[in-house]
CSV table of C-alpha atoms in Angstrom, one decimal:
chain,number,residue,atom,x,y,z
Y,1,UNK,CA,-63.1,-55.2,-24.0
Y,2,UNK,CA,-61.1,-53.0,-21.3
Y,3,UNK,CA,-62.6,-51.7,-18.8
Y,4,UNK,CA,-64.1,-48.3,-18.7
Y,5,UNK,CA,-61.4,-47.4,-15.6
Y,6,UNK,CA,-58.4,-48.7,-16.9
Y,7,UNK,CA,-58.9,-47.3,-20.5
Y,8,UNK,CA,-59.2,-44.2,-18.6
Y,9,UNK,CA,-55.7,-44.5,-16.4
Y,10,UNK,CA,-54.5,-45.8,-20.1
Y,11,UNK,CA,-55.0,-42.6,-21.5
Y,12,UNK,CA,-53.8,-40.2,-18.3
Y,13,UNK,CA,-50.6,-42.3,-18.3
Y,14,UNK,CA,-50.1,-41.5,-21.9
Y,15,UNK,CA,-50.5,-38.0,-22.0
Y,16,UNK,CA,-47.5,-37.9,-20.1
Y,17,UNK,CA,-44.6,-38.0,-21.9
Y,18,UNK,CA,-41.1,-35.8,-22.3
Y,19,UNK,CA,-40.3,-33.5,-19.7
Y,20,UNK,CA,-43.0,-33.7,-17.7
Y,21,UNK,CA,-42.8,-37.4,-17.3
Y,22,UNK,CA,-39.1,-37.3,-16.7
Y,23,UNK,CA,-39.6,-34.1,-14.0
Y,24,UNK,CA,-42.0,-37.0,-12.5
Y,25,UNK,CA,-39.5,-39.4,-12.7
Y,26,UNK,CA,-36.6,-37.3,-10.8
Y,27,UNK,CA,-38.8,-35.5,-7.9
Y,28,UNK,CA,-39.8,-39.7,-7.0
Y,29,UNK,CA,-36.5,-40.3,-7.5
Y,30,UNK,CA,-34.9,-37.5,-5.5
Y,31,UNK,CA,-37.2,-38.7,-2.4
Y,32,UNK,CA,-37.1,-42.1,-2.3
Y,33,UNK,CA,-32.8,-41.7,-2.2
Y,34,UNK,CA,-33.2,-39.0,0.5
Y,35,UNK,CA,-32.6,-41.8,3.1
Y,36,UNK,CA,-29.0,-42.3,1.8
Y,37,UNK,CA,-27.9,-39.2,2.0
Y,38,UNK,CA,-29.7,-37.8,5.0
Y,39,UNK,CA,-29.2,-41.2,7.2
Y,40,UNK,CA,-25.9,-40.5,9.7
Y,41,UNK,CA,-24.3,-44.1,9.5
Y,42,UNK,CA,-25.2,-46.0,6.8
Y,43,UNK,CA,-25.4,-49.5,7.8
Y,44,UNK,CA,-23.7,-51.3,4.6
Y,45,UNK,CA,-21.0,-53.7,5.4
Y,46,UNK,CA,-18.2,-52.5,2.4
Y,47,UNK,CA,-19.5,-48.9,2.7
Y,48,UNK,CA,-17.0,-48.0,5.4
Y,49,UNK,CA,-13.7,-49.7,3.4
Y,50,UNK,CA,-15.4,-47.3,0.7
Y,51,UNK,CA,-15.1,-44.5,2.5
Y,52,UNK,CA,-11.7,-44.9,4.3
Y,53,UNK,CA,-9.8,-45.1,0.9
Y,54,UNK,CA,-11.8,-42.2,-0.8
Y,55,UNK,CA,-10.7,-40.1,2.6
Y,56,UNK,CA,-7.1,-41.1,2.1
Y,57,UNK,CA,-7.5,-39.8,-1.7
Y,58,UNK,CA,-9.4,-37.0,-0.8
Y,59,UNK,CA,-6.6,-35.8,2.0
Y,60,UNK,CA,-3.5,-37.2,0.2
Y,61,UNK,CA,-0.8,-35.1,1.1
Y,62,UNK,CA,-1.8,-33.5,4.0
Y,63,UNK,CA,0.0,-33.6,7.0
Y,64,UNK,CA,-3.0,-33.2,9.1
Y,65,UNK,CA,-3.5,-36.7,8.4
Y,66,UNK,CA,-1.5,-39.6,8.4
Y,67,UNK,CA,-2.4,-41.7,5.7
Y,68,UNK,CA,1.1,-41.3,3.7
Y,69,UNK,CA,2.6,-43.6,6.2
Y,70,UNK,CA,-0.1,-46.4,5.7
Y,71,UNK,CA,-1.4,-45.5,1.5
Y,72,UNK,CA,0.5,-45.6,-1.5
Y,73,UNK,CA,-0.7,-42.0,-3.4
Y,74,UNK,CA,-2.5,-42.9,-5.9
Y,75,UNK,CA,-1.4,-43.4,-9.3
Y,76,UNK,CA,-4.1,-42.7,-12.0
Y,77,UNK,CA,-2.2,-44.2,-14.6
Y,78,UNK,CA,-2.9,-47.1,-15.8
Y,79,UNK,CA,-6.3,-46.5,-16.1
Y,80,UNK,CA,-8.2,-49.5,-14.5
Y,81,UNK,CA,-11.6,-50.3,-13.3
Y,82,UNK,CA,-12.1,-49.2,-9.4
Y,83,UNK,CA,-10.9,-45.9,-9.7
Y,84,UNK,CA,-13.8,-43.6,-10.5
Y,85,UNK,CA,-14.8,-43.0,-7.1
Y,86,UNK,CA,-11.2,-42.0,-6.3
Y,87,UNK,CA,-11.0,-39.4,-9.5
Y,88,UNK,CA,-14.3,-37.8,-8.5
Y,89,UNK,CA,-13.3,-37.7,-4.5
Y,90,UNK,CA,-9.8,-36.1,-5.5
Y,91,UNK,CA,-12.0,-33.5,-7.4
Y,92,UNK,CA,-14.2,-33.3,-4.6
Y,93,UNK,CA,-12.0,-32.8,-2.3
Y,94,UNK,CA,-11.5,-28.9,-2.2
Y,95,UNK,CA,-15.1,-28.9,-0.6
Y,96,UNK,CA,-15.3,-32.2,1.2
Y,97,UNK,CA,-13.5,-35.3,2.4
Y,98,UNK,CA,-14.4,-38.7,1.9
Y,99,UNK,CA,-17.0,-39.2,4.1
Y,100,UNK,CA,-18.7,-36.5,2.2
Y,101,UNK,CA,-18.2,-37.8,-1.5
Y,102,UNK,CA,-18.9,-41.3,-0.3
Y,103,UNK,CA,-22.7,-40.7,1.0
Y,104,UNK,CA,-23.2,-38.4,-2.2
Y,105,UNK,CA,-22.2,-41.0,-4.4
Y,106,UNK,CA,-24.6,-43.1,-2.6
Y,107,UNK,CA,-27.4,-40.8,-3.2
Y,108,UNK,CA,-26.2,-40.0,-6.6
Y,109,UNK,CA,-27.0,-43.8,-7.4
Y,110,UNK,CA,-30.2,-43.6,-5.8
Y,111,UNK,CA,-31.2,-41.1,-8.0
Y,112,UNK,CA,-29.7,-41.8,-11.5
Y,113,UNK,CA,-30.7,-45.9,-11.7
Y,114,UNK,CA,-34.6,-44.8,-12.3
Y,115,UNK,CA,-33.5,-42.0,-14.7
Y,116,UNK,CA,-30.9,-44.3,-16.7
Y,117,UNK,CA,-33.7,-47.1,-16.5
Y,118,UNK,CA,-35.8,-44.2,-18.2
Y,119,UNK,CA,-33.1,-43.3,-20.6
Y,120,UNK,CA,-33.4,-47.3,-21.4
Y,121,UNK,CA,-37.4,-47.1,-21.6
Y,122,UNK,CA,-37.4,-44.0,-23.8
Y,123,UNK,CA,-34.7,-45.3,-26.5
Y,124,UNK,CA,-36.7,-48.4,-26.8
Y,125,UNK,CA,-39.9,-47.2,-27.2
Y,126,UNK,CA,-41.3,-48.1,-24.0
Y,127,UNK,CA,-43.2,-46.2,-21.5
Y,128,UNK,CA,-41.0,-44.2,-19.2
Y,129,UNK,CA,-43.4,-44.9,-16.2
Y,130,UNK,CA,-41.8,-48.0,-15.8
Y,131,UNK,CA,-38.8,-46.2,-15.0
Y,132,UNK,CA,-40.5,-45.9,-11.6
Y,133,UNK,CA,-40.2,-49.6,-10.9
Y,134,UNK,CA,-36.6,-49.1,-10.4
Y,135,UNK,CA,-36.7,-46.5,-7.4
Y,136,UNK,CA,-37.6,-50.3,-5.0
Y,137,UNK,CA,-34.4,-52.1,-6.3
Y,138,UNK,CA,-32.1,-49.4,-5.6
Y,139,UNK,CA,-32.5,-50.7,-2.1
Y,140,UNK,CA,-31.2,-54.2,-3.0
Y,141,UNK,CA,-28.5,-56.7,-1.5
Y,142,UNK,CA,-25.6,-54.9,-3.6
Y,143,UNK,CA,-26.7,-52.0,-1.6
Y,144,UNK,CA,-26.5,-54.2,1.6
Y,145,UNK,CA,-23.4,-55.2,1.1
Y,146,UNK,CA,-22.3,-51.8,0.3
Y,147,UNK,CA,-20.3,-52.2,-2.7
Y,148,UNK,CA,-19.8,-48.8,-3.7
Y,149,UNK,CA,-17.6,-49.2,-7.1
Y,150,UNK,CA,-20.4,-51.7,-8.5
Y,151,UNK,CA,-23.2,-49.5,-7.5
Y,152,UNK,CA,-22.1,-46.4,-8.8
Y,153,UNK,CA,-21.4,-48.3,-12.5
Y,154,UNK,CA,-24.8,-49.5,-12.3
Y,155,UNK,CA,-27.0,-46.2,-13.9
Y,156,UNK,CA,-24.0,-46.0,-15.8
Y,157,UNK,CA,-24.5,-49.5,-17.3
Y,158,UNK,CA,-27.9,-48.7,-18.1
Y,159,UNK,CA,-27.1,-45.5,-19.9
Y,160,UNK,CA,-24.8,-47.1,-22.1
Y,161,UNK,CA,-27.7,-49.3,-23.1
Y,162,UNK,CA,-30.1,-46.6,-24.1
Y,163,UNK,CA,-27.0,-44.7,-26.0
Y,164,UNK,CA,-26.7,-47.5,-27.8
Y,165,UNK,CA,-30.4,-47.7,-28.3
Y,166,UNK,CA,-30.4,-44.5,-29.6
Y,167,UNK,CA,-27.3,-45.3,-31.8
Y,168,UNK,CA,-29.1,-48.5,-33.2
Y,169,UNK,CA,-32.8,-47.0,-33.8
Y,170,UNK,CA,-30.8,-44.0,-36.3
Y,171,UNK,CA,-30.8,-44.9,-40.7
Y,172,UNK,CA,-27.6,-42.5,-40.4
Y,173,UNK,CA,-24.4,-42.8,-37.4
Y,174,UNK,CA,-25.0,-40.0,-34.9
Y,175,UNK,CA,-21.7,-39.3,-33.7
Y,176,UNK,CA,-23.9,-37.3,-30.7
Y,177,UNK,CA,-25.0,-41.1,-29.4
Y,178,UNK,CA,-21.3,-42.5,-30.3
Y,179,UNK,CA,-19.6,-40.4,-27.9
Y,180,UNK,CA,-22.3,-40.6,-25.3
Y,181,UNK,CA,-21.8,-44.2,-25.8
Y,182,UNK,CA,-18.0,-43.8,-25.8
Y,183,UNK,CA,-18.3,-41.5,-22.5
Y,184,UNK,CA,-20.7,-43.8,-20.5
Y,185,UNK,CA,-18.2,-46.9,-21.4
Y,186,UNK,CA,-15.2,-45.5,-20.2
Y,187,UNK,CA,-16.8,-44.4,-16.9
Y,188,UNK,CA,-18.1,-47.9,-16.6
Y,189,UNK,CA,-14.8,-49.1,-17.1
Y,190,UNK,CA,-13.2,-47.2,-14.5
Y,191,UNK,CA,-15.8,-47.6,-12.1
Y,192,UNK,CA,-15.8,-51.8,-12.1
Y,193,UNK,CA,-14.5,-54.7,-14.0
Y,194,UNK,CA,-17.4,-56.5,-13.6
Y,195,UNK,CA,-20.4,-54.1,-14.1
Y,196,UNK,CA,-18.2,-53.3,-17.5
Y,197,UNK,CA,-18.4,-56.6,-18.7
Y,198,UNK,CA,-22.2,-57.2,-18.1
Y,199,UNK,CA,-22.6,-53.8,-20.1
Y,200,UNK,CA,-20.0,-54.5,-22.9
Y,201,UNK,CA,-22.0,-58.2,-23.7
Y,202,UNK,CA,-25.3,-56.1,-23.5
Y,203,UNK,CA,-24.1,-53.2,-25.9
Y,204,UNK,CA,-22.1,-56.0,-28.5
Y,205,UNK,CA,-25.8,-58.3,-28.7
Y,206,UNK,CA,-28.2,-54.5,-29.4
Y,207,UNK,CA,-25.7,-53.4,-31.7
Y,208,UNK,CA,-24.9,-57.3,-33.5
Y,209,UNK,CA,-29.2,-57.6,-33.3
Y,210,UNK,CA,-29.0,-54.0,-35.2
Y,211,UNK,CA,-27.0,-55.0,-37.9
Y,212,UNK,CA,-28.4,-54.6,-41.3
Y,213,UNK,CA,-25.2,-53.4,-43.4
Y,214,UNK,CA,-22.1,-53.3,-43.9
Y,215,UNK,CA,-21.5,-49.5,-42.9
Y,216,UNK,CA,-23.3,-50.0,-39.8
Y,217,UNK,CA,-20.3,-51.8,-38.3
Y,218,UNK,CA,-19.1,-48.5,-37.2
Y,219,UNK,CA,-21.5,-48.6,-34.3
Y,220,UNK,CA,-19.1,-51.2,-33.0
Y,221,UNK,CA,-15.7,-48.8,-32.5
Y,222,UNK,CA,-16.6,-47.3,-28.9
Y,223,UNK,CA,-16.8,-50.4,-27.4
Y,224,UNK,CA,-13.8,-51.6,-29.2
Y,225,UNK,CA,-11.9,-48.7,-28.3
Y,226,UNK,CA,-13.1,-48.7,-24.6
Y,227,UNK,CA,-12.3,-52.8,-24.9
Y,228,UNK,CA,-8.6,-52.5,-25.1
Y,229,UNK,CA,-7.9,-50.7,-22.0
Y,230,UNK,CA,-10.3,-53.5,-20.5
Y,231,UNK,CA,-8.6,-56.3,-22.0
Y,232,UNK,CA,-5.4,-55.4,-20.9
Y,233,UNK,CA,-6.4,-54.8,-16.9
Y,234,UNK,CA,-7.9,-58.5,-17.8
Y,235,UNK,CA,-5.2,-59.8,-18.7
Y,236,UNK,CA,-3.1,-58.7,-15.4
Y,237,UNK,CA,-6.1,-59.2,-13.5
Y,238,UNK,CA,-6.1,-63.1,-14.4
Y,239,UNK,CA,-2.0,-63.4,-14.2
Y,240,UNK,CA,-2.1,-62.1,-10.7
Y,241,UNK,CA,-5.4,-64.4,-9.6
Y,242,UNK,CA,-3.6,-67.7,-10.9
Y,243,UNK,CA,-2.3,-70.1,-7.8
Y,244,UNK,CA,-3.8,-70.3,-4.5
Y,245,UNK,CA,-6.1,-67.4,-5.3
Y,246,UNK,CA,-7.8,-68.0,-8.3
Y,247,UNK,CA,-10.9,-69.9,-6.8
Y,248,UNK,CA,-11.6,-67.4,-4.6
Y,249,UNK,CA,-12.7,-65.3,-8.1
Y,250,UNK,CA,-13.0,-68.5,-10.3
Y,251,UNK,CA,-15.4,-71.0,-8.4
Y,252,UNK,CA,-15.7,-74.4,-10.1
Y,253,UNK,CA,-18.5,-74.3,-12.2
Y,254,UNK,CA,-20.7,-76.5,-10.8
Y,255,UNK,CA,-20.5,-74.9,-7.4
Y,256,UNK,CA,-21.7,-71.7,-9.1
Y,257,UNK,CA,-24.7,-73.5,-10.6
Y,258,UNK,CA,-25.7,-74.8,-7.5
Y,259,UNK,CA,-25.8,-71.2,-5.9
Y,260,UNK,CA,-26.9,-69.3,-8.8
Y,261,UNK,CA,-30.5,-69.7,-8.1
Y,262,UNK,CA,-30.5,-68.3,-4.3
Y,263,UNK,CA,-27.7,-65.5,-5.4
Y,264,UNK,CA,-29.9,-64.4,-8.3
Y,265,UNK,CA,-33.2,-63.9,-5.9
Y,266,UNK,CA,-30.8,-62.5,-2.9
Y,267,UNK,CA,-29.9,-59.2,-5.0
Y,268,UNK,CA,-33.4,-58.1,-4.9
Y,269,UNK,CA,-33.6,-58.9,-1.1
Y,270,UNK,CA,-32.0,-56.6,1.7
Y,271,UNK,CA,-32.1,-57.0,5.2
Y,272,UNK,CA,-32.1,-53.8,6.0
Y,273,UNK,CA,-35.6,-54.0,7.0
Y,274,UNK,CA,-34.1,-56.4,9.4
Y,275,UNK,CA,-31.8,-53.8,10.7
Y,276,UNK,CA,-33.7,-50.9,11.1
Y,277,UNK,CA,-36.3,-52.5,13.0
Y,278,UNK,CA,-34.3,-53.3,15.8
Y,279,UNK,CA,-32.9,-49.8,16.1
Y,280,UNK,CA,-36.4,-48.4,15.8
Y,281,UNK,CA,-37.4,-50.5,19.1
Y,282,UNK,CA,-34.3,-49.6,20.9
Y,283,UNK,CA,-34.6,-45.7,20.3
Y,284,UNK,CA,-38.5,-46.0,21.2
């Protein structure tokens, strides 16, 4: 039997669905990454590196600034992950520097991991209300540590996995949810290596799960397009880390056992509970 109260909460939850949910969703989302973009300094250790190189981007060429004597302008082409940020604070910058298109990126993330965590939800078949369980983690040790590239790839990671839900859970191909998954891929790509290759192995295992027949191995072709861009910076990527610098990204394996465990429970811990503390005692 379940109880008389939670039968009820059962069935107010459920009459919540669509755009009412997802308005919901966004206004909690909205507020609880207000912090990041109303907070003056934010206290994340790569944040400022971040910002500094977006500024650079942002102001190339002008000789109010001198950052042609210490940056290289920046070449868009090849295309390669890490760059994302730079594209959208070159677009930005008519209206803002880098300061400015770093802490909206910041918020932007804050924002669009509990919607792309609903996207997830929705092309699943799961509630959307657990779309709100995401709005703690976006304060988590990636944030901490203020790696900006990583973070903004995150809702896009997550969006590539409900397009492909979406794409999977169709009898016929939708080439709506094939360039959605094609668009959310590329951006992932550009905005980090990494974050790409956790969303690539997610998309390849849905779509491999979802395979029935023959004709639905076109599902497959935007990540094998967006793969060969990726396999190429790879392939650079790993000439250029061999010698005395390839442990520094390759660990021996058993060292990365032995600190999986605490890594794995540290990026859903950040101390910045421990930092704003002692600036709240110091201002009082």
């Amino acid at each position: 039997m379940i109880p008389a109260e939670r039968s009820l909460l059962r069935r107010i939850l459920g009459s919540w669905s669509g755009w009412p949910l997802l308005a919901v969703v966004l206004v909690v989302a909205v507020l609880n990454a207000l912090p990041l973009l109303l907070i003056e300094y934010p206290p994340f250790q790569d944040f400022g590196a971040h910002v500094q190189l977006l500024d650079a981007a942002a102001r190339e060429g002008d000789p109010a600034y001198a950052y042609s004597q210490y940056v290289r302008p920046f070449d868009p082409l090849p295309l390669r992950p890490g760059t994302l940020s730079i594209f959208i604070a070159k677009a930005l910058s008519p209206l803002m520097g880098g300061w400015g298109s770093g802490r909206l990126l910041l918020f932007l993330y804050g924002v669009l991991l509990p919607l792309s965590l609903f996207a997830v939800a929705r092309a699943f078949g799961r509630s959307g209300w657990q779309a709100l369980l995401a709005c703690p983690l976006v304060y988590s040790r990636l944030l901490d540590q203020g790696f900006l590239d990583f973070l903004i790839g995150m809702p896009l990671l997550f969006a590539a996995l409900a397009a492909t839900g979406q794409l999977v859970h169709r009898r016929a191909f939708s080439w709506r949810w094939a360039l959605a998954l094609f668009g959310t891929l590329a951006a992932l790509f550009l905005a980090h290596g990494l974050a790409f290759a956790f969303s690539a192995g997610l998309v390849a295992a849905v779509l491999v799960l979802r395979t029935r027949r023959p004709r639905d191995l076109v599902r497959f072709v935007p990540l094998l397009i967006v793969l060969v861009p990726f396999a190429i910076w790879m392939h650079k990527f790993l000439a250029g880390a061999r010698g005395a610098g390839a442990t520094h990204f390759f660990p021996p394996f058993r060292n990365s056992l032995r600190t999986f465990h605490d890594e794995a429970l540290g990026m859903f811990h950040a101390r910045l509970d421990e930092r704003a503390e002692p600036g709240r005692e110091a201002r009082a």
